[in-house]
Amino acid sequence: MSSARNPITSWIKDGMEAYSTRESGMRDRVAETSISAQKIVDERHGPFRSAISTSYTHKGKDFSHFYIAHSGFKGKEEGCTNSFKAARYYLDEGKKYREQLLQEVQE
């Protein structure tokens, strides 16, 4: 066997981190996260900011914030994409169109 190292193995080992480096980096990240979390708690419950300043409830409102497919449909039932309102509208329109076609066939 030759005393020369395999170049691929050497390249892999040179690129690897030592366990102690990874462990110290993890300790630093945990410490930074803990400090950041405590800052958020302190800022939220500080005397200059109430605890409910960022909370907002939609309980008193009807669900009316649908995705509108086109601005021309805004405020209309057909504009509420993926909703029961739009499904009901298009089913009713389909029924009307079917009735028109049946009328034309009978005439």
Tab-separated table of C-alpha atoms in Angstrom:
chain	number	residue	atom	x	y	z
A	1	MET	CA	0.000	0.000	0.000
A	2	SER	CA	1.198	3.441	-0.784
A	3	SER	CA	1.500	6.187	1.782
A	4	ALA	CA	-0.349	8.704	-0.460
A	5	ARG	CA	-3.873	9.633	0.643
A	6	ASN	CA	-6.873	9.223	-1.569
A	7	PRO	CA	-7.615	12.692	-3.058
A	8	ILE	CA	-11.397	12.269	-2.830
A	9	THR	CA	-11.250	11.238	0.829
A	10	SER	CA	-8.874	14.086	1.517
A	11	TRP	CA	-11.206	16.572	-0.178
A	12	ILE	CA	-14.203	15.321	1.832
A	13	LYS	CA	-12.324	15.486	5.159
A	14	ASP	CA	-11.061	18.996	4.409
A	15	GLY	CA	-14.626	20.174	3.821
A	16	MET	CA	-16.074	18.630	6.980
A	17	GLU	CA	-16.746	20.631	10.131
A	18	ALA	CA	-15.361	19.464	13.424
A	19	TYR	CA	-17.936	18.336	15.976
A	20	SER	CA	-16.807	20.959	18.490
A	21	THR	CA	-17.344	23.721	15.903
A	22	ARG	CA	-20.885	22.521	15.168
A	23	GLU	CA	-21.670	22.156	18.873
A	24	SER	CA	-20.455	25.656	19.749
A	25	GLY	CA	-22.416	27.095	16.823
A	26	MET	CA	-25.553	25.347	18.087
A	27	ARG	CA	-25.024	26.752	21.593
A	28	ASP	CA	-24.694	30.252	20.142
A	29	ARG	CA	-27.871	29.861	18.077
A	30	VAL	CA	-29.848	28.605	21.096
A	31	ALA	CA	-28.571	31.515	23.210
A	32	GLU	CA	-29.451	34.061	20.501
A	33	THR	CA	-32.933	32.574	20.091
A	34	SER	CA	-33.516	32.692	23.835
A	35	ILE	CA	-32.423	36.332	24.004
A	36	SER	CA	-34.631	37.238	21.022
A	37	ALA	CA	-37.631	35.481	22.555
A	38	GLN	CA	-37.160	37.334	25.837
A	39	LYS	CA	-36.896	40.645	23.974
A	40	ILE	CA	-40.222	39.968	22.257
A	41	VAL	CA	-41.880	39.151	25.586
A	42	ASP	CA	-40.426	42.261	27.223
A	43	GLU	CA	-41.481	44.519	24.357
A	44	ARG	CA	-44.981	43.090	24.227
A	45	HIS	CA	-45.628	43.429	27.952
A	46	GLY	CA	-43.823	46.690	28.451
A	47	PRO	CA	-45.589	49.743	29.890
A	48	PHE	CA	-45.620	51.510	26.514
A	49	ARG	CA	-47.420	48.729	24.665
A	50	SER	CA	-50.460	46.744	25.703
A	51	ALA	CA	-50.532	42.963	25.568
A	52	ILE	CA	-53.334	42.953	22.986
A	53	SER	CA	-51.957	45.582	20.659
A	54	THR	CA	-51.265	43.090	17.881
A	55	SER	CA	-54.317	40.863	18.247
A	56	TYR	CA	-57.315	41.443	16.028
A	57	THR	CA	-60.440	39.361	15.980
A	58	HIS	CA	-62.777	38.738	13.065
A	59	LYS	CA	-65.508	37.220	15.222
A	60	GLY	CA	-67.870	40.162	14.838
A	61	LYS	CA	-67.637	40.157	11.059
A	62	ASP	CA	-68.980	37.941	8.339
A	63	PHE	CA	-66.479	36.076	6.178
A	64	SER	CA	-66.269	38.486	3.254
A	65	HIS	CA	-62.581	38.538	2.351
A	66	PHE	CA	-62.582	36.260	-0.659
A	67	TYR	CA	-60.035	36.305	-3.437
A	68	ILE	CA	-61.601	38.288	-6.293
A	69	ALA	CA	-60.741	36.927	-9.731
A	70	HIS	CA	-61.268	40.204	-11.583
A	71	SER	CA	-61.951	43.750	-10.454
A	72	GLY	CA	-65.075	43.856	-12.612
A	73	PHE	CA	-66.614	41.173	-10.402
A	74	LYS	CA	-65.805	42.895	-7.112
A	75	GLY	CA	-68.789	43.056	-4.809
A	76	LYS	CA	-70.742	40.534	-6.903
A	77	GLU	CA	-71.439	36.912	-6.148
A	78	GLU	CA	-69.666	35.657	-9.258
A	79	GLY	CA	-66.409	37.293	-8.227
A	80	CYS	CA	-65.710	35.266	-5.104
A	81	THR	CA	-63.314	32.605	-6.362
A	82	ASN	CA	-63.674	29.120	-4.825
A	83	SER	CA	-66.694	30.022	-2.742
A	84	PHE	CA	-70.220	28.702	-2.344
A	85	LYS	CA	-71.479	32.112	-3.472
A	86	ALA	CA	-69.750	31.761	-6.822
A	87	ALA	CA	-70.789	28.126	-7.194
A	88	ARG	CA	-74.418	29.015	-6.525
A	89	TYR	CA	-74.263	31.926	-8.967
A	90	TYR	CA	-72.781	29.870	-11.795
A	91	LEU	CA	-75.189	26.973	-11.181
A	92	ASP	CA	-78.117	29.402	-11.399
A	93	GLU	CA	-76.679	30.952	-14.571
A	94	GLY	CA	-76.257	27.469	-16.051
A	95	LYS	CA	-79.893	26.685	-15.304
A	96	LYS	CA	-80.996	29.912	-17.001
A	97	TYR	CA	-78.868	29.138	-20.068
A	98	ARG	CA	-80.260	25.587	-20.211
A	99	GLU	CA	-83.797	26.928	-20.123
A	100	GLN	CA	-82.955	29.334	-22.977
A	101	LEU	CA	-81.568	26.492	-25.066
A	102	LEU	CA	-84.647	24.351	-24.403
A	103	GLN	CA	-86.859	27.262	-25.456
A	104	GLU	CA	-84.931	27.643	-28.723
A	105	VAL	CA	-85.187	23.913	-29.461
A	106	GLN	CA	-88.931	23.879	-28.850
A	107	GLU	CA	-89.517	26.810	-31.199
